[in-house]
Coordinates of C-alpha atoms in Angstrom, one line a residue:
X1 CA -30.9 6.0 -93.9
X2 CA -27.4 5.2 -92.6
X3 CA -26.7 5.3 -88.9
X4 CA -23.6 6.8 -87.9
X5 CA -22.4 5.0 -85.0
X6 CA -19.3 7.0 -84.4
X7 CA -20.8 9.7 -83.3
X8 CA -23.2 7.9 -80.9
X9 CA -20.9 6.4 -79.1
X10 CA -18.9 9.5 -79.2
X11 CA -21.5 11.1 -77.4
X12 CA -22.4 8.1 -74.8
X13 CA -18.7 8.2 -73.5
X14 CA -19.3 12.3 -73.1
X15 CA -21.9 11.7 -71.5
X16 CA -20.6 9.1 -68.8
X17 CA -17.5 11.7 -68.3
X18 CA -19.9 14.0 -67.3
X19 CA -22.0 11.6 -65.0
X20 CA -17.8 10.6 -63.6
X21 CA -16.8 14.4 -62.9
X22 CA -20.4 15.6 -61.2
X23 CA -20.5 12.5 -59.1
X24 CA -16.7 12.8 -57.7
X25 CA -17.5 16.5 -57.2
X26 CA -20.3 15.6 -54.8
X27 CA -18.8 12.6 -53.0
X28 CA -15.9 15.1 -52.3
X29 CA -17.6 17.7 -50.7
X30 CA -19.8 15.0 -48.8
X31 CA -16.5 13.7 -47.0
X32 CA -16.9 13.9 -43.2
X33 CA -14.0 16.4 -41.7
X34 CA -14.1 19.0 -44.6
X35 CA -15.9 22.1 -45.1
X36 CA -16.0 24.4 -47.9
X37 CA -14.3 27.8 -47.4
X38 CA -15.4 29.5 -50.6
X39 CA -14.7 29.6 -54.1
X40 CA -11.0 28.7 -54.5
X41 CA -10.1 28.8 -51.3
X42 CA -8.4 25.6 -48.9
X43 CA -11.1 23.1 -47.5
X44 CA -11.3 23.7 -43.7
X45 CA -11.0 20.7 -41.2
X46 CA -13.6 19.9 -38.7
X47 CA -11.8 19.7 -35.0
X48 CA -12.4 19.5 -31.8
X49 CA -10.0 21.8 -28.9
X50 CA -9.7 22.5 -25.3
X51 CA -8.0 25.1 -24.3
X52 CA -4.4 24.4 -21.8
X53 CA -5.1 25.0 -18.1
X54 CA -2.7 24.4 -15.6
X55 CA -3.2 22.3 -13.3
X56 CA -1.7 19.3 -10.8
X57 CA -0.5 16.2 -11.6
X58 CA 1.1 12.9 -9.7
X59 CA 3.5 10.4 -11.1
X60 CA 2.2 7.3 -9.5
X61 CA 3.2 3.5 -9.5
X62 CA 0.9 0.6 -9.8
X63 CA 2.1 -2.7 -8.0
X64 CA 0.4 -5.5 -6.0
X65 CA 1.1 -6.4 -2.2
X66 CA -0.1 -8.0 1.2
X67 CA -2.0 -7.1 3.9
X68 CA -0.4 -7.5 7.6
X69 CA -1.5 -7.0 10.7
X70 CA 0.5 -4.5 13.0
X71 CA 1.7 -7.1 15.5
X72 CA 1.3 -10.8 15.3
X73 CA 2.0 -13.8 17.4
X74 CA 1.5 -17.1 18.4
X75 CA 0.6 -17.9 21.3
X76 CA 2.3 -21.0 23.8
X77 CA 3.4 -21.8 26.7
X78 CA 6.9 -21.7 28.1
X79 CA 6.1 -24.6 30.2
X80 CA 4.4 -28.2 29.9
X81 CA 1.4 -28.7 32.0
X82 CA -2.4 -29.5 31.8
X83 CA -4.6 -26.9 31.3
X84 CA -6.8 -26.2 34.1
X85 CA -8.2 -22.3 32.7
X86 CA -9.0 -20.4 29.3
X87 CA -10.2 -17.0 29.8
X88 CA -10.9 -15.5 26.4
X89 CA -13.4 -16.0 23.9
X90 CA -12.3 -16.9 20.4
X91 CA -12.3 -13.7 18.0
X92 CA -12.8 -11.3 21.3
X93 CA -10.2 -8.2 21.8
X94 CA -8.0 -8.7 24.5
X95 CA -5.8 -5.9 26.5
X96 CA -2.3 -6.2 27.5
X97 CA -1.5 -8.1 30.2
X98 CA -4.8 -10.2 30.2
X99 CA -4.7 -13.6 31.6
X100 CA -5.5 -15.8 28.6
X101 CA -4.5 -19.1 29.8
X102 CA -3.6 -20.7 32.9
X103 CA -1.8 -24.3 33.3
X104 CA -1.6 -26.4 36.3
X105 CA 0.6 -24.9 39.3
X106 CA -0.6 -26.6 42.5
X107 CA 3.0 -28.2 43.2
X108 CA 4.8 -25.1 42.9
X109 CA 2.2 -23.6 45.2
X110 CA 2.8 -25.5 47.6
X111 CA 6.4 -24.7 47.5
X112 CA 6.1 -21.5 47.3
X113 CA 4.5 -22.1 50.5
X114 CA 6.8 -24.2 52.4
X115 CA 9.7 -21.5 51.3
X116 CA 7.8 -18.9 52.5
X117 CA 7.4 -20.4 55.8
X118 CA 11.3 -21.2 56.1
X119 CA 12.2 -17.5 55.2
X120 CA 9.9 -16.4 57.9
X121 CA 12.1 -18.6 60.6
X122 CA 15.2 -17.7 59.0
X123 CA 14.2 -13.9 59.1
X124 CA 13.8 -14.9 63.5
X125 CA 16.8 -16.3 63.4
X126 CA 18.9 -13.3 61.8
X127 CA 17.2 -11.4 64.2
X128 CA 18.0 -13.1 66.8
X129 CA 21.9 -13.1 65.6
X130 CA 22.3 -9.7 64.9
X131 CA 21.1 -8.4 68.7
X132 CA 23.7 -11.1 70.0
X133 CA 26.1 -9.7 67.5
X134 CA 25.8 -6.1 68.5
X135 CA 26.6 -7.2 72.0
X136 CA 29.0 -9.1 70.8
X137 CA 27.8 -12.5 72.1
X138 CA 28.3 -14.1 68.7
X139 CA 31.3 -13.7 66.2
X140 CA 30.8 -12.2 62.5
X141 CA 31.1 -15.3 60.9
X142 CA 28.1 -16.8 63.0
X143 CA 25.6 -13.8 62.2
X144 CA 26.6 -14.4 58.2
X145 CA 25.6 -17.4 58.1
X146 CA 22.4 -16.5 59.4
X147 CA 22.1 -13.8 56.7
X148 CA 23.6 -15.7 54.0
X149 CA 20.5 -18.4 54.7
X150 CA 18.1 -15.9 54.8
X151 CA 18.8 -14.2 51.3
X152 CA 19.4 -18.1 50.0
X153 CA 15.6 -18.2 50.7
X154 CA 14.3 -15.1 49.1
X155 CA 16.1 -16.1 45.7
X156 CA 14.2 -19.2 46.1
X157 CA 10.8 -18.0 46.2
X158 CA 11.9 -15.3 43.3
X159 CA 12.7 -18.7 41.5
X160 CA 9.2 -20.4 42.3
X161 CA 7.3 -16.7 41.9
X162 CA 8.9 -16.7 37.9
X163 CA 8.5 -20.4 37.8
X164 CA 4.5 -19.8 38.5
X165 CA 4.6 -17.3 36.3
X166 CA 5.6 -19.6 33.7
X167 CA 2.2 -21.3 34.0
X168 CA 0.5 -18.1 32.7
X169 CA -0.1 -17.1 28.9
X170 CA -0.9 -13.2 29.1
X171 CA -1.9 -11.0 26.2
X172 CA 1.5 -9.4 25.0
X173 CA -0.1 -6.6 23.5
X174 CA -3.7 -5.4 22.5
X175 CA -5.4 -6.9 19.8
X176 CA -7.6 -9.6 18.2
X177 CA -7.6 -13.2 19.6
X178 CA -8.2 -16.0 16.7
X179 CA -9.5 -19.7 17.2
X180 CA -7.8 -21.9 19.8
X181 CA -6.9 -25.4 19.3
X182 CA -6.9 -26.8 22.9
X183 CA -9.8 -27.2 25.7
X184 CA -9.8 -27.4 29.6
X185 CA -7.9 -30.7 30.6
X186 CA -5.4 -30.3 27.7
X187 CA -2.3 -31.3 28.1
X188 CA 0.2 -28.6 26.6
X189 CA 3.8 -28.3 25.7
X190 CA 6.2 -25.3 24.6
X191 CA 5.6 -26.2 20.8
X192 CA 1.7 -26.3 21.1
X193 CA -0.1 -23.3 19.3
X194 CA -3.2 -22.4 21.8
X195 CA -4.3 -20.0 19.7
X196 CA -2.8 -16.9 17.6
X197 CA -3.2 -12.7 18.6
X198 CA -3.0 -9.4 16.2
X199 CA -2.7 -6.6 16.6
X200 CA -5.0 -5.1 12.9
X201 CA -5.4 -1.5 13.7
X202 CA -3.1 0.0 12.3
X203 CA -2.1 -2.7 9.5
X204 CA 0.9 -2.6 7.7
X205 CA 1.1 -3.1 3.6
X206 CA 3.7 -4.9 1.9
X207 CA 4.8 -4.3 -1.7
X208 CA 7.6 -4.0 -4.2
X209 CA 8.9 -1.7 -6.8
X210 CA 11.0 -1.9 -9.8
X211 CA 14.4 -1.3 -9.2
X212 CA 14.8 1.7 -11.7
X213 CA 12.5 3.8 -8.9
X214 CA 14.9 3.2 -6.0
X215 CA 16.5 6.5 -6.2
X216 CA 12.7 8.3 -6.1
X217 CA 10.9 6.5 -3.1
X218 CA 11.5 7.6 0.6
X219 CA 9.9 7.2 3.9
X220 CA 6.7 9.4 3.9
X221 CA 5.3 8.7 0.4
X222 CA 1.6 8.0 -0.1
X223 CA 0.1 4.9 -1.3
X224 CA -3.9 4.4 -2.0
X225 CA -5.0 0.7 -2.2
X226 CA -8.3 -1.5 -2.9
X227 CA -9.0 -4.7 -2.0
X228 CA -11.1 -7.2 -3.4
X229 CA -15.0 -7.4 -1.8
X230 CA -14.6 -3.3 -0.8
X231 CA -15.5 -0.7 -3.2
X232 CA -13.4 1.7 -1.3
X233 CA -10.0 2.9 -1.7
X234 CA -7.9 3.0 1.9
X235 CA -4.6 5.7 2.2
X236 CA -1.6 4.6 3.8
X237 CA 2.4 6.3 4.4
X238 CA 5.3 4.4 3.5
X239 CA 7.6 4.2 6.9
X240 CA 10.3 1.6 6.2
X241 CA 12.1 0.7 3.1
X242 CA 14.6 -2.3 2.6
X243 CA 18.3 -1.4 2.3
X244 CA 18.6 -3.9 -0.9
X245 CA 17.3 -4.9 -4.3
X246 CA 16.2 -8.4 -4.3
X247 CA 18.6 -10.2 -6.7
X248 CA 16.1 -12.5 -7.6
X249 CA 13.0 -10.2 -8.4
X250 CA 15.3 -7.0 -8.8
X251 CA 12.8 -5.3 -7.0
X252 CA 12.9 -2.9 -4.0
X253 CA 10.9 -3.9 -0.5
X254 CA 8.8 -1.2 0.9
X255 CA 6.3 -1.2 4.3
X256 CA 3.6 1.1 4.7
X257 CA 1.3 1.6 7.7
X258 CA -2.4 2.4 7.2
X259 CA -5.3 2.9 9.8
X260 CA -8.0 0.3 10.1
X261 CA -10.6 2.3 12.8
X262 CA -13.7 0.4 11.4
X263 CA -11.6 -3.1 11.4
X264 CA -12.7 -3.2 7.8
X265 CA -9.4 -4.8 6.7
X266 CA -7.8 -8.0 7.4
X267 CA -4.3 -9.6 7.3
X268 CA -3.6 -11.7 4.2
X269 CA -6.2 -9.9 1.8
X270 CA -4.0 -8.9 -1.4
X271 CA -4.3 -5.6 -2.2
X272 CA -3.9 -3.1 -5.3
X273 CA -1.1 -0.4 -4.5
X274 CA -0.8 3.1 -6.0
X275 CA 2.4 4.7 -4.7
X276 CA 2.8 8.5 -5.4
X277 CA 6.4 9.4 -5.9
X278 CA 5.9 12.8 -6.8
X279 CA 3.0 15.8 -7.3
X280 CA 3.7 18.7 -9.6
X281 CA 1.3 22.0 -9.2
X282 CA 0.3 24.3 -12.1
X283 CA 1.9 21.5 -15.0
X284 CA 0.8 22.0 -18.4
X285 CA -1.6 18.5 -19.2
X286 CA -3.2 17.9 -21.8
X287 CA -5.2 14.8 -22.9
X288 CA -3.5 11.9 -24.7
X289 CA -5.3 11.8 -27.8
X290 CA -4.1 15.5 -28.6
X291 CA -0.6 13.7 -28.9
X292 CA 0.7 12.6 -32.3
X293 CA 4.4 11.5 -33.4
X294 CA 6.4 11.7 -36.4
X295 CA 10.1 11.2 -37.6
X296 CA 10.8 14.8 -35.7
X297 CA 9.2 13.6 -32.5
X298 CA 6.0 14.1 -30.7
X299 CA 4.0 17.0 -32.0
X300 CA 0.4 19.1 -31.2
X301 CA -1.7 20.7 -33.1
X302 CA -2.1 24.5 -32.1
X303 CA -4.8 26.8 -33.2
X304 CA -4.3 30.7 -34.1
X305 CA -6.4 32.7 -35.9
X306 CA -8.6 29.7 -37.0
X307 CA -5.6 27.7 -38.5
X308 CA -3.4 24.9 -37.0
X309 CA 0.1 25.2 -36.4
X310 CA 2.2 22.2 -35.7
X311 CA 4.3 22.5 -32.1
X312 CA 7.3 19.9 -31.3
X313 CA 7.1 18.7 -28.0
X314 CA 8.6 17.1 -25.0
X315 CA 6.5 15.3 -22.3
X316 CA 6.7 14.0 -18.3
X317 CA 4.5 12.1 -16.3
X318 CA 1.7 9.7 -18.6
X319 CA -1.2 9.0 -16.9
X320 CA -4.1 7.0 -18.4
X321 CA -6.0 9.8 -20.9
X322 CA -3.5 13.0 -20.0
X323 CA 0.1 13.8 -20.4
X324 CA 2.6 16.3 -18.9
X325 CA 3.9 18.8 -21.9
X326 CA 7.4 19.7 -20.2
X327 CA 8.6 22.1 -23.5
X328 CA 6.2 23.2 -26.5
X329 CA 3.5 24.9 -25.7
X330 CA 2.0 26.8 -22.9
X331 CA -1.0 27.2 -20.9
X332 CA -3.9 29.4 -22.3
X333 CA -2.6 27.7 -25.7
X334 CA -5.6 26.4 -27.5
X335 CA -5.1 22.9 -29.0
X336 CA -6.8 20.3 -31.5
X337 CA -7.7 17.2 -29.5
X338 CA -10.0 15.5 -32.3
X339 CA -9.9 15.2 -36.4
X340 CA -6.1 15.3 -36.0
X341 CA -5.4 13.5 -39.4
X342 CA -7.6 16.0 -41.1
X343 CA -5.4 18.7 -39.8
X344 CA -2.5 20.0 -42.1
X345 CA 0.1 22.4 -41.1
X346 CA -1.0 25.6 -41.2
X347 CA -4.5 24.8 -42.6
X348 CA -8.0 26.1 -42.0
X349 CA -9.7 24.3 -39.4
X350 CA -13.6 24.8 -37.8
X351 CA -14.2 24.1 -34.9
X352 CA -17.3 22.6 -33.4
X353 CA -16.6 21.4 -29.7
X354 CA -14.0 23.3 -27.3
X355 CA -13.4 22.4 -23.9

């Protein structure tokens, strides 16, 4: 009997055909982000929405800064001299006015003393001269020459009284008193640094901004920072801004002033700065990943009636997963926020998250 190969392998390429078509069929209706509709009909994408609410939003700046204390100093004497006192204790709080260090004044002392003693003769002696005067016993030239060496000695010991005074270092404002460098029985001089005082609550921030913002920031604004070792984040008001642009860094200057009640902070730490420049109530956000582009523009997906609707958009302030839709669409509008690139205008979608 013959075989008739033909027809055999006719039928084995049938066959595979088949095997093709009824596997692509299944793999197709398998595919994640598609769901059949009915007989005939468009395949529905799976999405995800959230519905638009209104709500506030703040267009902030990030930037880096510095830490200062309120009021700082050095502190040094106006005059050379041994030490003969220190009355402070390193790293202690100090009031205004306190006597931190004294120097060595026993010589002017002493002449404070003498011209103390001469004023008081001189004071019996103008006495003296204006009872003869007023009787005429003396002439007016005699009696101010009397005066004249009386008031000579009261400018003296005002001289000696600010000299001695000299010899002090007081506390020129509150604060906190740091390490000193000198001991009892040092010699000092105007250019030796005894110790140094701040002034760290409040403390002050520095930082800069981009130039393009100069036009938006103003006395008043709100900054939030961190620094490192804290898991906290402190608030602080601008209150001074520089009147330039630094031509080198072609940035803008800017001092704000925060509280520091629980000493927490200290000058020098560097700090990461969040500046608000502005805060818009009611804006229509919605989250990043509901954003798409094409040649037209930025776009949203828009749900109505269980299909999606493409929607041109304009947006405002970005923040880090939201975005401000200025023109487009509208709060209460709902929107696709995932399976985007399953979506087609105008196409069947099902939903199966909404937020």
């Amino acid at each position: 009997m013959k075989i008739n190969y033909k027809k055999i392998l006719f039928a084995v390429v049938v066959a595979i055909l088949l095997i093709f078509l009824v596997y692509n069929k299944l793999i197709k209706s398998s595919q994640p982000g598609a769901a059949q509709t009915g007989a005939g009909k468009k395949q529905a994408a799976i999405v995800s929405v959230a519905v638009v609410n209104p709500t506030s939003i703040e267009e902030k700046i990030f930037t880096t800064g510095s830490i200062m204390a309120n009021e700082e100093v050095d502190l040094a004497s106006e005059v050379s001299g041994k030490v003969i006192k220190i009355s402070f204790n390193e790293g202690s709080k100090v009031k205004k006015g306190d006597l931190l260090v004294k120097i060595n004044d026993s010589e002017l002392q002493a002449l404070l003393l003498k011209t103390t003693y001469s004023k008081k003769l001189a004071e019996e002696k103008e006495f003296r001269q204006r009872k003869m005067l007023e009787k005429e016993a003396i002439s007016k030239e005699e009696y101010d020459v009397a005066l004249s060496e009386l008031n000579k000695l009261d400018a003296e010991i005002q001289q000696i009284k600010a000299q001695i005074e000299k010899t002090e270092i007081r506390a020129p404002f509150d604060g906190v008193i740091g390490l000193r460098t000198v001991s009892e029985g040092s010699y000092i001089n105007p250019s030796t640094t005894v110790a140094t005082l701040q002034n760290i609550n409040p403390l002050k921030i520095d930082f800069s901004v981009p130039e393009k913002y100069f036009n938006q920031v103003k006395t008043g604004n709100q900054i939030s920072f961190t620094i490192q070792g804290l898991k906290k984040t402190f608030i602080g008001k601008v209150y001074a801004i520089e009147p330039k642009i630094d031509p080198n860094t072609r940035t803008l200057k800017m001092r704000a002033i925060s509280k520091n009640d629980n000493l927490e902070l200290f000058p020098g730490s560097f700090a990461l700065v969040e500046l608000v420049l502005r805060k818009i109530e009611n804006a229509v956000v919605i989250p990043t990943d509901a954003l798409t582009s094409d040649i037209k523009g930025q776009k949203v997906y828009v749900i109505n009636k269980g299909k999606a609707f493409e929607r041109q958009v304009v947006t405002g302030i970005r923040q880090d997963r939201s975005i401000q839709i200025v023109n487009g669409i509208n709060a209460g509008d709902t929107i696709v926020t995932k399976g985007i690139l399953n979506v087609k205008q105008g196409g069947p979608v099902k939903i199966t998250e909404q937020k």
